Structures are given as C-alpha cells and as structure tokens.
Coordinates of C-alpha atoms and ligand atoms in Angstrom, one line a residue:
M1 CA -1.5 69.4 16.0
R2 CA -4.8 67.1 17.3
V3 CA -2.0 63.8 17.2
S4 CA 0.5 65.9 18.5
L5 CA -1.1 67.0 21.6
C6 CA -2.9 63.3 21.9
L7 CA 0.3 61.9 22.4
F8 CA 1.6 64.5 24.6
A9 CA -1.7 63.8 26.8
V10 CA -0.5 60.3 26.8
A11 CA 3.0 59.9 27.3
Y12 CA 2.2 63.0 30.1
F13 CA 0.0 60.4 31.9
I14 CA 1.7 57.5 31.3
A15 CA 5.1 59.4 32.9
G16 CA 2.8 60.7 35.7
A17 CA 1.3 57.0 36.0
C18 CA 4.8 55.5 36.4
A19 CA 6.9 58.3 37.8
G20 CA 4.0 59.1 41.2
K21 CA 4.3 55.6 42.9
L22 CA 3.6 57.3 46.3
P23 CA 0.3 56.1 47.0
T24 CA -1.7 59.4 47.1
F25 CA -2.8 59.0 51.2
I26 CA 0.9 59.1 52.2
K27 CA 2.0 62.6 52.6
A28 CA 5.6 62.6 52.1
C29 CA 7.3 65.0 54.7
S30 CA 10.4 67.4 53.9
V31 CA 13.8 66.5 55.5
S32 CA 14.8 69.3 56.3
D33 CA 11.2 70.1 58.3
P34 CA 12.7 70.5 61.5
K35 CA 9.7 68.7 63.0
L36 CA 10.0 66.0 60.8
N37 CA 9.6 63.2 63.3
Q38 CA 5.9 65.1 64.2
C39 CA 5.1 65.1 60.1
I40 CA 6.0 61.1 60.0
E41 CA 3.8 60.9 62.6
S42 CA 0.8 62.5 61.6
A43 CA 1.8 61.1 57.7
I44 CA 1.0 57.3 59.8
T45 CA -2.0 58.4 61.4
V46 CA -3.5 59.3 58.2
A47 CA -2.1 56.7 55.8
G48 CA -1.9 54.0 58.4
P49 CA -5.2 52.0 58.2
K50 CA -5.4 52.2 54.4
F51 CA -2.3 50.8 54.2
A52 CA -3.1 48.5 56.2
Q53 CA -6.1 47.5 53.9
G54 CA -3.6 46.4 51.5
I55 CA -2.3 47.9 48.3
P56 CA -2.4 45.6 45.7
E57 CA -0.6 47.5 42.9
L58 CA 2.5 48.0 44.7
G59 CA 2.4 44.0 46.0
I60 CA 1.4 45.1 49.6
K61 CA -0.5 42.6 51.2
P62 CA -2.9 43.6 53.8
L63 CA -2.2 44.0 57.5
D64 CA -5.5 44.1 58.9
P65 CA -7.0 41.5 58.6
A66 CA -3.0 40.2 58.4
E67 CA -3.1 35.8 57.4
L68 CA -0.4 34.5 59.7
G69 CA -1.3 30.6 59.2
K70 CA 0.3 28.6 61.2
V71 CA 1.7 29.6 64.6
V72 CA 3.3 27.0 66.6
V73 CA 3.8 26.8 70.9
N74 CA 6.2 24.5 71.4
N75 CA 6.6 24.2 75.3
P76 CA 7.2 20.8 76.6
A77 CA 4.3 21.4 79.3
L78 CA 2.1 23.2 76.6
K79 CA 1.8 22.1 73.2
I80 CA -0.9 24.5 71.5
I81 CA -0.8 24.9 67.4
L82 CA -3.4 27.3 65.8
E83 CA -3.8 27.0 62.3
D84 CA -5.8 29.4 59.6
T85 CA -4.8 32.5 62.4
V86 CA -6.2 35.7 61.6
V87 CA -5.6 39.2 63.5
T88 CA -7.8 42.0 63.1
G89 CA -7.5 45.8 64.6
L90 CA -4.0 46.3 63.3
G91 CA -5.5 49.1 60.7
G92 CA -7.0 50.6 64.4
F93 CA -3.9 51.7 65.7
K94 CA -2.8 54.7 67.9
I95 CA 0.6 55.8 66.9
N96 CA 2.5 56.7 70.2
S97 CA 5.7 58.3 68.5
F98 CA 7.7 57.9 65.3
K99 CA 11.7 58.7 65.7
M100 CA 14.1 58.7 62.1
N101 CA 18.0 60.1 62.2
V102 CA 17.6 60.1 58.4
E103 CA 21.5 60.3 58.7
K104 CA 22.2 56.9 60.7
G105 CA 20.0 55.0 59.0
K106 CA 17.8 54.6 61.9
A107 CA 13.8 54.8 62.9
V108 CA 11.9 53.9 65.9
L109 CA 8.7 53.5 65.1
D110 CA 6.1 52.9 68.7
F111 CA 1.9 52.1 68.5
T112 CA -0.7 50.6 70.2
A113 CA -3.6 48.9 68.7
N114 CA -6.7 46.9 70.2
V115 CA -6.2 43.2 67.7
T116 CA -8.7 40.2 68.3
L117 CA -6.2 37.0 66.7
K118 CA -8.8 33.6 66.1
A119 CA -7.3 30.6 64.3
H120 CA -8.2 27.0 64.5
Y121 CA -7.2 25.2 67.6
D122 CA -5.8 22.4 68.6
M123 CA -3.9 22.2 72.1
D124 CA -3.0 20.0 75.3
G125 CA -0.7 20.4 78.1
K126 CA -0.9 22.1 81.3
V127 CA -0.7 25.7 82.5
L128 CA 0.5 25.8 85.9
I129 CA -0.8 22.6 87.1
V130 CA -4.5 22.6 85.5
P131 CA -4.7 20.0 82.7
I132 CA -5.8 22.0 79.1
R133 CA -6.7 19.9 76.4
G134 CA -9.2 20.7 73.3
N135 CA -9.5 21.3 69.3
G136 CA -11.9 23.8 67.6
Q137 CA -11.9 27.9 67.0
A138 CA -9.7 30.3 69.5
K139 CA -10.2 33.8 69.9
I140 CA -7.7 35.7 71.8
K141 CA -8.8 39.4 72.6
I142 CA -6.0 41.7 73.1
T143 CA -6.4 45.1 74.8
N144 CA -3.9 47.9 74.0
L145 CA -1.1 45.4 72.3
R146 CA 1.8 48.1 72.2
I147 CA 4.7 47.6 69.7
V148 CA 7.8 49.1 69.1
I149 CA 9.9 48.7 66.0
K150 CA 13.1 49.9 65.8
Y151 CA 14.8 49.4 62.0
D152 CA 17.8 50.3 61.1
F153 CA 17.7 51.5 56.7
K154 CA 20.0 52.5 53.7
S155 CA 19.2 54.3 51.0
V156 CA 20.3 51.2 47.3
D157 CA 20.3 53.3 44.4
G158 CA 17.7 55.6 46.1
Y159 CA 15.4 52.9 47.9
W160 CA 15.4 52.5 51.1
T161 CA 16.2 49.1 52.1
V162 CA 15.6 47.8 55.9
T163 CA 18.9 45.8 56.9
D164 CA 17.9 44.9 60.9
H165 CA 15.3 45.1 63.0
K166 CA 14.3 45.0 66.7
D167 CA 11.1 44.4 68.4
S168 CA 9.5 44.4 72.0
Y169 CA 5.9 44.7 72.9
K170 CA 3.8 44.7 75.8
M171 CA 0.3 44.2 76.6
D172 CA -2.9 45.4 79.2
R173 CA -4.6 42.3 79.2
A174 CA -6.1 39.1 77.3
Q175 CA -9.0 37.5 77.3
F176 CA -9.7 34.1 75.7
K177 CA -12.1 31.9 74.0
F178 CA -11.7 28.3 73.2
T179 CA -14.4 26.4 71.9
N180 CA -15.0 22.6 72.4
L181 CA -12.0 22.1 75.5
F182 CA -12.7 18.8 76.8
N183 CA -14.0 17.6 74.1
G184 CA -17.5 19.8 74.9
N185 CA -17.5 18.8 78.7
K186 CA -19.3 22.2 79.5
E187 CA -18.5 22.0 83.1
L188 CA -15.0 21.7 83.0
A189 CA -14.5 24.2 80.0
D190 CA -15.8 26.6 81.9
T191 CA -13.9 26.6 84.5
T192 CA -10.9 26.2 82.6
I193 CA -11.8 29.3 80.4
R194 CA -12.3 31.3 84.1
F195 CA -8.7 30.3 84.9
L196 CA -7.2 30.9 82.1
N197 CA -8.5 34.7 81.8
E198 CA -7.3 34.9 85.5
N199 CA -4.0 33.9 84.5
W200 CA -4.0 35.6 80.9
E201 CA -0.5 36.3 81.4
I202 CA 0.8 32.7 81.3
I203 CA -0.7 31.5 78.7
M204 CA 0.3 34.6 76.8
Q205 CA 4.1 34.2 77.9
E206 CA 3.3 31.0 75.3
I207 CA 1.2 31.9 72.6
A208 CA 2.7 35.5 72.7
P209 CA 6.4 34.9 71.2
P210 CA 5.6 33.3 68.2
A211 CA 2.4 35.0 67.1
M212 CA 4.1 38.2 67.6
D213 CA 6.8 37.7 65.4
Q214 CA 4.7 36.2 63.1
I215 CA 2.5 39.8 63.4
I216 CA 6.1 42.4 63.4
V217 CA 7.7 40.1 60.5
A218 CA 4.4 40.7 58.7
C219 CA 4.5 44.6 59.0
V220 CA 8.2 44.8 58.8
E221 CA 7.1 42.3 55.3
E222 CA 4.7 45.0 53.9
V223 CA 6.8 48.4 54.6
R224 CA 9.7 47.0 53.0
K225 CA 7.5 46.5 50.3
L226 CA 6.9 50.1 50.3
F227 CA 10.3 50.7 49.9
L228 CA 11.2 48.9 47.2
A229 CA 8.4 50.1 45.8
V230 CA 8.5 54.0 45.8
P231 CA 11.5 55.7 45.7
A232 CA 13.1 57.6 49.1
D233 CA 12.7 61.0 47.5
Q234 CA 9.2 60.4 47.1
L235 CA 8.7 59.3 50.8
L236 CA 11.2 61.7 52.3
S237 CA 11.4 65.2 50.0
Q238 CA 14.6 66.6 49.7
Ligands
NAG1 C1 -8.3 49.8 73.5 O1 -9.6 49.9 74.2 C2 -9.4 50.4 75.1 C3 -11.4 49.8 75.8 O2 -11.2 48.4 75.7 C4 -9.7 51.8 74.5 O3 -9.9 52.6 76.2 C5 -8.6 51.9 74.3 O4 -8.2 53.5 73.9 C6 -8.1 51.0 73.1 N1 -6.1 51.2 72.1 C7 -6.8 51.9 71.1 C8 -5.1 51.5 70.8 O5 -7.5 51.7 70.5

C-alpha cells in the first residue's frame, strides 16, 4: 500500500510536470469568453514582465534585456555599426490593445514601452550636411516606443505556429549620447550631440529600421517558442 501510494505520487508528479507546461504566471483565457480580447490583454499585462525575463525551462530567452548583437545602418551618406547591442525596458511595456480572431487565425498586439538601447558604435558620415564621426559607447533613449505586431497563426497538431507577421512602430522622441565623437574633441562633440538631439527624427530614420526589425523579430521569436512549448488548448481553453 505504501509502495503503491508512493508510486502513485511519483507518477502524478511526473504527469503534472509534463502535462501542465503553461507557466503558472500565464493565465489562460477561455475561447468562449465574450470578452476574450480583454481577458488576454489583462493576461499579457500580468505575464509580460515575467515573460520578458525569459523562461529557461521552455528555452525562452529574455526580452529585457534583449541582446541584439550587431545592428548595421548601411546608408551611403551615413554608416553606423552598433555592436553588442542591448535593449532594456521592453518588460515595462503597457499594452494598448490585443485583438484576436481565432477562426481566421489573426491577432494584433499593440504596446508601448520606454526603451534604452546601448551599444558600442562606429559611425562615419553626415546627417543633413553635418559630418559625424566617432567610435565609442552609444546610448539611445526612446520615449513611448509604440509597436504594433499583426500576426497570422494556425494550429498544427494542437500547437499554434506563427505563419506570418507584419509590424509598424512609432515613437515620441529619441535622445542620444555618444562617447568619443571626433576622437574626443569635446567642443565639436557637444555641438554635434546637441544637433543630433534636435534632429533626432532624421537620425532615427536611419537607425530605427534595422534596430526595430531586430527588436520585433526577437519578440516574435520568443512568443513562437512559447507556442511551440505549450499546447494551444492550454493557452486558450475551450
Ligand atoms: C514613458 O515615460 C514617460 C515619461 O518620461 C511617461 O509619461 C510614459 O507614461 C512612459 N511610457 C510607458 C509606456 O511607460
């Protein structure tokens, strides 16, 4: 009796550990909930910051900080190489809305975050007519970065797969710090930084597309891993 009870406990524990892959901090909503979108919005609000720390058991990497590695701006007038690029702040996002159409397999996630990008930079070229050159540490603070990700998904063998995604983004403002501009010529560097911050939109037009692309790919990639690890009916109960 004792042995069988013990075996039962072990079996139960293993079954529990294997079947319930949904991390405890993610609340599953019900597909029949008339306020499904709102339910998911609040589930994302609660789970998001933890999710952004990564879930090692499921192979999900942190999104805050998100390590982007190398980001290259290849404009003939302005060459920028960012290396060891790290973005912080995504975990502090606020959700604007989440909309899902289960039958059509479409969803839209709309959120805003204040993020900071840090990297080693190497830059050479011109912004408008102002020459810029240097290499050192770059810090870019982006206020109210709003990202909208539209994705298509379908259920394959009981798991969601993301088949396509489109994205858009905008921001209220970006502020730059670059150390060692013009080999440390302070006067020239200070004037240039002021110029860059006044004309942040022009320089962000160059930096944002490759950087945002990598940020969004990282977000989609980690969500994809969650969908691979957790059966669809655990994420959205019937
Ligand atoms: C970003 O920071 C500004 C203040 O600097 C604040 O007003 C805004 O609510 C923040 N946005 C988010 C999404 O936290």
